[in-house]
CSV table of C-alpha atoms in Angstrom, one decimal:
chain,number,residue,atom,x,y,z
A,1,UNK,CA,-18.1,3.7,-12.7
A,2,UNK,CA,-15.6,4.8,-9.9
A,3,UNK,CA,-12.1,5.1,-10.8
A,4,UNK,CA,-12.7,3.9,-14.1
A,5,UNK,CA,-13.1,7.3,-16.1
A,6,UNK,CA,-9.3,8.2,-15.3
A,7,UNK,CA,-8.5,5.1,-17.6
A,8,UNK,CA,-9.0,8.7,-20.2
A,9,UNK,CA,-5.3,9.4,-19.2
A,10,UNK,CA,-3.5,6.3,-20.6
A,11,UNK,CA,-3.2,7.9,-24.0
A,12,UNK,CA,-2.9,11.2,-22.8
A,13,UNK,CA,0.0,10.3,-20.6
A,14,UNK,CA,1.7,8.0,-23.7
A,15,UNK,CA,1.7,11.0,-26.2
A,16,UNK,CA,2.9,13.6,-23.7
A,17,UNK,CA,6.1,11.1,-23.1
A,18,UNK,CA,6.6,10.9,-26.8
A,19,UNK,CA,6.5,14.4,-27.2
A,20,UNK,CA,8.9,15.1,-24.2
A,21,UNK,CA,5.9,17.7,-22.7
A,22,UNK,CA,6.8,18.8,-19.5
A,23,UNK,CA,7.5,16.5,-16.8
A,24,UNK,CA,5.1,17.9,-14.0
A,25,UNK,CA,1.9,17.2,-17.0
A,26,UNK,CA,4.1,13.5,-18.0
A,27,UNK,CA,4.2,12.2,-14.1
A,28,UNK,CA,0.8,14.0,-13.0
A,29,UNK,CA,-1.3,12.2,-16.3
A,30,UNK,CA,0.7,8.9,-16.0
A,31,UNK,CA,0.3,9.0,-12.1
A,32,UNK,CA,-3.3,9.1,-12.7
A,33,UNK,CA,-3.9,6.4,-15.3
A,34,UNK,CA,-2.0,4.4,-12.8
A,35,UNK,CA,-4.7,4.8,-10.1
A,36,UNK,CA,-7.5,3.2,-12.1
A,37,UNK,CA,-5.5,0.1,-13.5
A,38,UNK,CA,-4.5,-0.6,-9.9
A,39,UNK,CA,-8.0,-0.9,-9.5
A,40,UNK,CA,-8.3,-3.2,-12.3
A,41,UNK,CA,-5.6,-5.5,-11.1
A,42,UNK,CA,-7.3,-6.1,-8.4
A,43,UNK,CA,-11.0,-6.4,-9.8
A,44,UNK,CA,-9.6,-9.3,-12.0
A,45,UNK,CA,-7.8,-10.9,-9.0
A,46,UNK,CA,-10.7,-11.1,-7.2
A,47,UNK,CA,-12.6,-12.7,-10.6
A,48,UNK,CA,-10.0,-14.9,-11.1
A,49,UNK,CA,-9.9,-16.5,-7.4
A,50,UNK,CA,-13.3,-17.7,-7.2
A,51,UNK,CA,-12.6,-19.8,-10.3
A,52,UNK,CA,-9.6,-21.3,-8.5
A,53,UNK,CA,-11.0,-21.9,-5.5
A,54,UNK,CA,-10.2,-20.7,-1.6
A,55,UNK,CA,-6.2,-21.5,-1.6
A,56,UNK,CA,-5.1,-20.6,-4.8
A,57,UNK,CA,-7.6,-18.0,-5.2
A,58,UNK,CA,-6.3,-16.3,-2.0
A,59,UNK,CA,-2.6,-16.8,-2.6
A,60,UNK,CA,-3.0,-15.5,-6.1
A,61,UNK,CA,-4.6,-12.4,-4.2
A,62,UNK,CA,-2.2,-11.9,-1.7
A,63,UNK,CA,0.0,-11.8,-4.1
A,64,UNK,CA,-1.0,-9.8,-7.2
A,65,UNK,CA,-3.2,-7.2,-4.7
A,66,UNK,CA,0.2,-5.4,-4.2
A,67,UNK,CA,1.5,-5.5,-7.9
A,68,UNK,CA,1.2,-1.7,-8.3
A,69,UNK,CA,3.4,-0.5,-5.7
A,70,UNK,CA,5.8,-3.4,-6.7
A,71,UNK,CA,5.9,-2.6,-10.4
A,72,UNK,CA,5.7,1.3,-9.7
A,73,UNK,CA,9.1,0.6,-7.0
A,74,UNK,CA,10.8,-1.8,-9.9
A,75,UNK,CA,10.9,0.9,-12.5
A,76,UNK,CA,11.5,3.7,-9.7
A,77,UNK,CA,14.6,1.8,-8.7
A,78,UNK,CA,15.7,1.3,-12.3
A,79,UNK,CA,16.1,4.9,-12.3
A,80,UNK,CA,17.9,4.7,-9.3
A,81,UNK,CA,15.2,6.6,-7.3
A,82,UNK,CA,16.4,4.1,-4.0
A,83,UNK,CA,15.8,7.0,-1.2
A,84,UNK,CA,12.0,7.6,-2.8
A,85,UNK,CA,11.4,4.3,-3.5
A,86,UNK,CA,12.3,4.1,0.6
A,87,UNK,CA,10.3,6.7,1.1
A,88,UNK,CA,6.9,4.9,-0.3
A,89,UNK,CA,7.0,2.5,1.5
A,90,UNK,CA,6.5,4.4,4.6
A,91,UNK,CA,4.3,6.5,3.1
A,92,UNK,CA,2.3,3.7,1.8
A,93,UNK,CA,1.6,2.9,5.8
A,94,UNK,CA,1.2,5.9,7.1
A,95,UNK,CA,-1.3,6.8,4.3
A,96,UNK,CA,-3.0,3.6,4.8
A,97,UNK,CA,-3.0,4.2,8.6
A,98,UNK,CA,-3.8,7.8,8.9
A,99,UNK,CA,-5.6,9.1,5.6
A,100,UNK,CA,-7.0,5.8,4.7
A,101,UNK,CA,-8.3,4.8,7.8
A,102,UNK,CA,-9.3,8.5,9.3
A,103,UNK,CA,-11.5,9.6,5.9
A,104,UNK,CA,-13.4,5.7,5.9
A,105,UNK,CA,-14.5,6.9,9.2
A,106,UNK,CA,-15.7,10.2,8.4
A,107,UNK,CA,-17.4,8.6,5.3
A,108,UNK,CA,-19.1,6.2,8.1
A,109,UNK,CA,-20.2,9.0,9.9
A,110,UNK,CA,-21.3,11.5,6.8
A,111,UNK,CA,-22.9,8.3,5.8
A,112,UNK,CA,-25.5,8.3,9.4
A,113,UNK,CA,-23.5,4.9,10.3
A,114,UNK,CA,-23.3,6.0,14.0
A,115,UNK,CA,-22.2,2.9,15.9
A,116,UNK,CA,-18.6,2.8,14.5
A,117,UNK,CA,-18.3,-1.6,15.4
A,118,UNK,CA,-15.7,-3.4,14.3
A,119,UNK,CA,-13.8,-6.7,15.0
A,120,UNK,CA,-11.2,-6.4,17.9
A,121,UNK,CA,-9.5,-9.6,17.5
A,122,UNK,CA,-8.7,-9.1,14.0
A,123,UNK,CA,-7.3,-5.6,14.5
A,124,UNK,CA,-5.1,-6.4,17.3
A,125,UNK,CA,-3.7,-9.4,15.1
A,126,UNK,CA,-3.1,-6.5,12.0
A,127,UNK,CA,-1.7,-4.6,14.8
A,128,UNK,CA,0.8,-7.3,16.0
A,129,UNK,CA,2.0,-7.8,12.8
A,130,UNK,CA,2.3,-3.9,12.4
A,131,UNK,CA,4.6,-3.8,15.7
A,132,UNK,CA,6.6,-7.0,14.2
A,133,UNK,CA,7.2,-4.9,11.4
A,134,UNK,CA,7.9,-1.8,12.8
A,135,UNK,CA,10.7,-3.7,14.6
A,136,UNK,CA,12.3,-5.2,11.3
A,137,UNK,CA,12.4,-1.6,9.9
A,138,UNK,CA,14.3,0.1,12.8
A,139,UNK,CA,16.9,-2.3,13.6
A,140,UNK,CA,18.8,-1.8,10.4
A,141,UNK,CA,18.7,2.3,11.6
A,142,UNK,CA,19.7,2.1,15.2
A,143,UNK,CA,23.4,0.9,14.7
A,144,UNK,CA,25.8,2.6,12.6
A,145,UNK,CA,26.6,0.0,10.1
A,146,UNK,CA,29.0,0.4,7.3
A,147,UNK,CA,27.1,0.3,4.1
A,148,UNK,CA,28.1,-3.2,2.8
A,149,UNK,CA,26.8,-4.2,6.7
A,150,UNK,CA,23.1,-2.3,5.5
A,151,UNK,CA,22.7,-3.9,2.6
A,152,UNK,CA,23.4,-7.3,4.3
A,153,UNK,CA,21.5,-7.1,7.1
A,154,UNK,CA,18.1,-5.8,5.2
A,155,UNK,CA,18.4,-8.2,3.1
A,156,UNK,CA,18.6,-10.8,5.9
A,157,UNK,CA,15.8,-8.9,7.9
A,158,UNK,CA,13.9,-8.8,4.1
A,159,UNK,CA,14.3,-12.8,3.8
A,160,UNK,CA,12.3,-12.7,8.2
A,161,UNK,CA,10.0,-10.4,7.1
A,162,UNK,CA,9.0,-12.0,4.0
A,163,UNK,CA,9.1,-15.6,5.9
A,164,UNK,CA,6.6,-14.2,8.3
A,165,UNK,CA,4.6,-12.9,5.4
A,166,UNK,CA,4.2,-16.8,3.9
A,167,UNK,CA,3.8,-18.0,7.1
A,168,UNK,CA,0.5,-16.2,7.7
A,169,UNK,CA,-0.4,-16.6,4.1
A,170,UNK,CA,-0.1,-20.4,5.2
A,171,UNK,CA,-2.0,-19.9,8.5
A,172,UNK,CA,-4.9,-18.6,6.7
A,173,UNK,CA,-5.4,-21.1,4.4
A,174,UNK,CA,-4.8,-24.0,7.0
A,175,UNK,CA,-6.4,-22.5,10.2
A,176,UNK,CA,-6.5,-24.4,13.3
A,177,UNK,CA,-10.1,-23.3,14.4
A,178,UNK,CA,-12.9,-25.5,13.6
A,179,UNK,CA,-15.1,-24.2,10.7
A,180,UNK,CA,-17.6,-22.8,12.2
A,181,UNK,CA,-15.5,-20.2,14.4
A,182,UNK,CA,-13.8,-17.2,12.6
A,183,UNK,CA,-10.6,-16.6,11.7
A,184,UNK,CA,-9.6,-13.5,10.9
A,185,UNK,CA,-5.4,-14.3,10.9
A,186,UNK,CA,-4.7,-13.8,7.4
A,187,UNK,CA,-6.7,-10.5,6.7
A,188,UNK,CA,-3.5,-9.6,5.5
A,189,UNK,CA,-3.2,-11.5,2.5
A,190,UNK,CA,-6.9,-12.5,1.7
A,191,UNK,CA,-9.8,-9.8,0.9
A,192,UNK,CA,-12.6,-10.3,2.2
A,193,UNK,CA,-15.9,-11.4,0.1
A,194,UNK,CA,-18.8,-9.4,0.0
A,195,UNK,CA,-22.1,-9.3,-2.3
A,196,UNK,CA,-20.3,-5.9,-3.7
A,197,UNK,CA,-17.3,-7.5,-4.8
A,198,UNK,CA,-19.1,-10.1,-6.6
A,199,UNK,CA,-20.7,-7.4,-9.2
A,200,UNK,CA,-18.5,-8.1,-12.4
A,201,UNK,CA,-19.0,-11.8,-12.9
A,202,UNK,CA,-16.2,-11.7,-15.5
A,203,UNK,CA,-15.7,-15.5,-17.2
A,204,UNK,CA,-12.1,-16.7,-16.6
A,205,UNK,CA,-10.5,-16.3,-19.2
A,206,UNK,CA,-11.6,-12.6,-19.4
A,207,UNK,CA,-10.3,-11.9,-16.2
A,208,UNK,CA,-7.3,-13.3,-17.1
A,209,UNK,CA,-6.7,-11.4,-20.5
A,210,UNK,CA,-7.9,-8.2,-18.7
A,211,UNK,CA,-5.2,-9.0,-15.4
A,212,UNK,CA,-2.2,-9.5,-18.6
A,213,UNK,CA,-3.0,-6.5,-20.4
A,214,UNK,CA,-3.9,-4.0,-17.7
A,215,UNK,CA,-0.9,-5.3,-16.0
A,216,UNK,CA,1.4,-4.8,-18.9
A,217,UNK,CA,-0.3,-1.5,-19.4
A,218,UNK,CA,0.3,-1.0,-16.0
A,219,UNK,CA,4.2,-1.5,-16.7
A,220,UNK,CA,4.3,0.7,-19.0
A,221,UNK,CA,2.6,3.9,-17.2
A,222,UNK,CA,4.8,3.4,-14.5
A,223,UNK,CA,8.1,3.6,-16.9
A,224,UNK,CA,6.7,7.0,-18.0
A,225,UNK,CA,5.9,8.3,-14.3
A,226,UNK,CA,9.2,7.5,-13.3
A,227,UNK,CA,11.2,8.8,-16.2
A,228,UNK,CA,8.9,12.1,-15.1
A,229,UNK,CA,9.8,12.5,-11.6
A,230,UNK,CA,12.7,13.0,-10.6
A,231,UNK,CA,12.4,16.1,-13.0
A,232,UNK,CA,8.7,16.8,-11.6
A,233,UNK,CA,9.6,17.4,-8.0
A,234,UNK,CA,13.1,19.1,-8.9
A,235,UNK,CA,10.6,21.4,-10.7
A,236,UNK,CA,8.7,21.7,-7.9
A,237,UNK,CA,11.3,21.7,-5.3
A,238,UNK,CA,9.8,19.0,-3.6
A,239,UNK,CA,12.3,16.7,-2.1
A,240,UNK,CA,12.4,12.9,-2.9
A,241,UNK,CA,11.3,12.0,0.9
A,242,UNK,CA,8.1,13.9,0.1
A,243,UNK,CA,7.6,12.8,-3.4
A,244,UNK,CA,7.9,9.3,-2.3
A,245,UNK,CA,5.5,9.7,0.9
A,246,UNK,CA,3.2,12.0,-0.8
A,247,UNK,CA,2.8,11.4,-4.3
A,248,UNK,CA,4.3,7.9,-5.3
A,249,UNK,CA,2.4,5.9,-2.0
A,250,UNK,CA,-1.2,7.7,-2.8
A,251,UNK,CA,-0.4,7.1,-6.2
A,252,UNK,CA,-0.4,3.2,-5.6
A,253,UNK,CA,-2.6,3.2,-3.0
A,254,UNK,CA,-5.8,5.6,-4.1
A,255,UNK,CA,-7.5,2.1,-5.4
A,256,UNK,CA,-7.4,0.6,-1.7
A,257,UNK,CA,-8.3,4.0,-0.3
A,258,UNK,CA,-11.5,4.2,-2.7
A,259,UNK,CA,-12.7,0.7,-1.5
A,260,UNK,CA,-11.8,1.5,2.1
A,261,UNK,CA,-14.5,4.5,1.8
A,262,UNK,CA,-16.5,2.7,0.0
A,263,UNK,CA,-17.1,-0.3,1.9
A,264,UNK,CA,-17.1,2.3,5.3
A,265,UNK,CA,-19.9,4.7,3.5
A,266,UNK,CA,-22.3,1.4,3.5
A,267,UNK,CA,-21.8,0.2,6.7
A,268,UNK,CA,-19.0,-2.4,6.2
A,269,UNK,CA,-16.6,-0.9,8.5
A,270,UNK,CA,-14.7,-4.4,9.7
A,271,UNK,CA,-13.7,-4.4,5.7
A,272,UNK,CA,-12.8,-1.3,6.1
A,273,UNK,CA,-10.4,-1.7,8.6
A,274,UNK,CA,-9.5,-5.2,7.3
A,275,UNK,CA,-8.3,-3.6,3.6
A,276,UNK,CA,-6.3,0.0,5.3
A,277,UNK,CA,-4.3,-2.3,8.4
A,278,UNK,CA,-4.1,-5.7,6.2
A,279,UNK,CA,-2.9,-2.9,3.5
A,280,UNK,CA,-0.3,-1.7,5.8
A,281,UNK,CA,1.0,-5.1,7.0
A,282,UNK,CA,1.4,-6.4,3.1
A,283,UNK,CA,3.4,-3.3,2.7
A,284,UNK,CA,5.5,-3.8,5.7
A,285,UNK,CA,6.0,-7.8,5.6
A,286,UNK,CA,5.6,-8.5,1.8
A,287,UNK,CA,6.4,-5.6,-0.6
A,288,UNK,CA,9.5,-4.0,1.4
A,289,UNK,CA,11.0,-7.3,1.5
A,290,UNK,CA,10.4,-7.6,-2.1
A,291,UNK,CA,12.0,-4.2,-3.2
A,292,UNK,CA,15.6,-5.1,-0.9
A,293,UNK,CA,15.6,-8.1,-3.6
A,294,UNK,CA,14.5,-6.3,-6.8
A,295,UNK,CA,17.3,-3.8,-5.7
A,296,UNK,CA,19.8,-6.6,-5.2
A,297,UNK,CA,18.9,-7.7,-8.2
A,298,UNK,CA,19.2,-4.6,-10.1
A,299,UNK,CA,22.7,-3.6,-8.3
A,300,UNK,CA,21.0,-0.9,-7.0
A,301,UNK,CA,22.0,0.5,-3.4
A,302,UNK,CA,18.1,-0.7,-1.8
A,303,UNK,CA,18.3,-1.1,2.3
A,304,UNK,CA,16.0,-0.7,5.1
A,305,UNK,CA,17.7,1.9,6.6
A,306,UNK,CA,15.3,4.7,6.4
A,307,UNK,CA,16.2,8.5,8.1
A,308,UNK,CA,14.9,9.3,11.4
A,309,UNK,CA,11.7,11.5,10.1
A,310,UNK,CA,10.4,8.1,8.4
A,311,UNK,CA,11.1,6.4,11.6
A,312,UNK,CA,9.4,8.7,13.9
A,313,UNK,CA,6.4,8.9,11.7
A,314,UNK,CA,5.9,5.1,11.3
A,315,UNK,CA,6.1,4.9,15.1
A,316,UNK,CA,4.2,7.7,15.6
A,317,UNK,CA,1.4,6.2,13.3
A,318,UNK,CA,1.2,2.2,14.5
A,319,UNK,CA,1.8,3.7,18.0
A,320,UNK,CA,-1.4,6.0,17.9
A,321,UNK,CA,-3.7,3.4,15.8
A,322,UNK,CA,-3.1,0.9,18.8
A,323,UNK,CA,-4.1,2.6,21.4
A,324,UNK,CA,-7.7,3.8,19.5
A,325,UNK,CA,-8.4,0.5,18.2
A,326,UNK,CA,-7.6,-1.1,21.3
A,327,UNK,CA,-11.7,-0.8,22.3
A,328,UNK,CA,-13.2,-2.0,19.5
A,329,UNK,CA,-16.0,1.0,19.0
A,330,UNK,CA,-14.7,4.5,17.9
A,331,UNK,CA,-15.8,7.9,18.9
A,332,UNK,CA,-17.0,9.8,16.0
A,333,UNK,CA,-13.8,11.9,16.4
A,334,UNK,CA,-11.6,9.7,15.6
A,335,UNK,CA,-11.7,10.4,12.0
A,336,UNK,CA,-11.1,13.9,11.7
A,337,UNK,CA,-8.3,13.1,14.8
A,338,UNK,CA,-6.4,10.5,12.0
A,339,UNK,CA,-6.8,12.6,9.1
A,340,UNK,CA,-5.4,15.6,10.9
A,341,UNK,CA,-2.1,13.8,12.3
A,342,UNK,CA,-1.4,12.7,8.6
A,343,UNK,CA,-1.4,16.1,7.3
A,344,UNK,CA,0.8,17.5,10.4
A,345,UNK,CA,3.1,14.7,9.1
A,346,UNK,CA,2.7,16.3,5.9
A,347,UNK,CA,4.2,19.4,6.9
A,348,UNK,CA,6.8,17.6,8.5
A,349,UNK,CA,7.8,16.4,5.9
A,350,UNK,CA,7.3,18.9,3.2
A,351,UNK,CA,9.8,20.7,5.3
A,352,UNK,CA,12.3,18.1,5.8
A,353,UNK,CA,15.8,19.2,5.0
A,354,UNK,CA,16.5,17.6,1.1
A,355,UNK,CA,20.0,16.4,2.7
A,356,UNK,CA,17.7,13.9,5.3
A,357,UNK,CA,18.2,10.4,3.5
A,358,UNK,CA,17.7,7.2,4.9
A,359,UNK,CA,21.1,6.0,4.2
């Protein structure tokens, strides 16, 4: 069911590493066992937090939600991968803002779903936090800092960031509003519930032996795709800006993608828009943040100072998903408008000088 057939490429990918096969068949098998385990970290998640109730359950989703992209950027960094690891992360928004959210409304509108509604207010708050964001990633660019100065002041930046994060986290699970109004504030941490979501009715203590081992199997994968490549794309010629844009961010993100579709192709398209800008904000606020400290920690050379094509992309992107949410209906064009600016970014930067670094 869904992603779940590629869970086929976990041995495959595990006895092409132990037979040193070549690195394009290694990251491309791993890369794809990766996509549906994601998906299983967050099916168990979600299992798990209506056992724990709405706080825990929601914090325990916030934070576990973006444990691929985290895990994937731990072992990438090991390998000292720091410019593609950079490069994820923007390709992780711009995926999610472009791609993500351009094919769930094409999917609406394949789907007969005409009337492409959603909920204004909660955009606009996604969309503030975006633009907060947006900020905390370009001041460490705009001044010519020495590098010890870069390190220092993303990690400070990292530490505002992630403060903002916990402070929504908090928001949501306290809100001020009476009960019986909504309050859509903390999109970004919380999915929301629907009668699809609720299919597996996993026990507890299944969910939580699947989350352990998927995770740890999770771990694993990601060790073998990036051992594979750095060797992959120098195969290729593909530059580490657009491995880490193009391949590593859709490789942690295709889970979120699916379900974005998903819920669009049957009329959800507030969920929709809830998963790909709440996606984009968690990226942003919670898992850059965490990366600059995994970096520290490792002694690796991790910053927010990302090169000027990043830069102008991410701009480009929250910029342009302003303005067309700002109405809340959208024209059925819109999809094929979104999906078309990602792949002129793709282009961009397939294209990209290999000397462009973000440090």
């Amino acid at each position: 069911m869904g992603l779940k057939w590629l869970l086929v490429f976990i041995p495959v990918g595990i006895v092409l590493d132990w037979q040193d096969a070549n690195p394009i068949l290694v990251f491309a098998t791993s890369a794809l066992a990766i996509i549906p385990l994601a998906s299983l970290v967050g099916d168990a998640t979600e299992a798990l937090a209506r056992y724990l109730g709405p706080t825990m359950g929601g914090f325990l989703n916030a934070t576990l939600g973006n444990a691929p992209e985290i895990i994937i950027g731990f072992f990438a960094l090991k390998q000292g991968l720091v410019e593609m690891v950079k490069a994820s992360i923007t390709g992780s928004i711009i995926g999610n803002l472009l791609f993500g959210l351009g094919v769930s409304f094409l999917a609406a509108n394949l789907k007969g779903h005409r009337k492409l509604h959603y909920d204004i207010e909660s955009a606009r708050t996604h969309g503030g936090l975006l633009m907060l964001a947006m900020f905390g990633l370009i001041v460490p660019a705009v001044f010519n800092f020495s590098t010890t100065s870069e390190r220092e002041i993303s990690l400070e930046i990292s530490i505002v960031l992630f403060v903002i994060y916990l402070g929504s986290v908090i928001l949501t699970f306290f809100p001020e509003k009476p009960r019986g109004e909504a309050d859509d504030t903390l999109e970004i941490a919380v999915k929301p519930e629907t009668p699809e979501q609720e299919e597996s009715g996993w026990s507890r203590n299944k969910a939580l032996a699947i989350l352990i081992s998927v995770t740890v199997t999770l771990a694993v994968m990601s060790e073998i795709m990036t051992d594979a490549v750095d060797p992959a794309a120098k195969s290729l010629g593909l530059t580490p800006l657009f491995v880490g844009v193009f391949l590593l961010a859709m490789v942690g993100n295709t889970a979120e993608l699916f379900n974005a579709v998903r819920f669009a192709r049957n009329g959800h398209l507030d969920l929709s828009v809830g998963i790909t800008l709440g996606s984009s904000s968690q990226m942003a606020l919670m898992v850059a943040p965490t990366l600059v400290f995994l970096g520290y920690y490792l002694g690796q050379d991790m910053n927010l100072v990302f090169s000027q094509f990043e830069l102008i992309a991410v701009v480009m992107t929250v910029v342009a998903i302003m303005n067309m949410l700002q109405v809340g209906r959208l024209k059925r064009k819109a999809g094929a408008l979104l999906v078309a600016l990602y792949f002129m970014l793709g282009f961009g930067f397939f294209y990209a000088p290999a000397s462009v670094t973000g440090g």
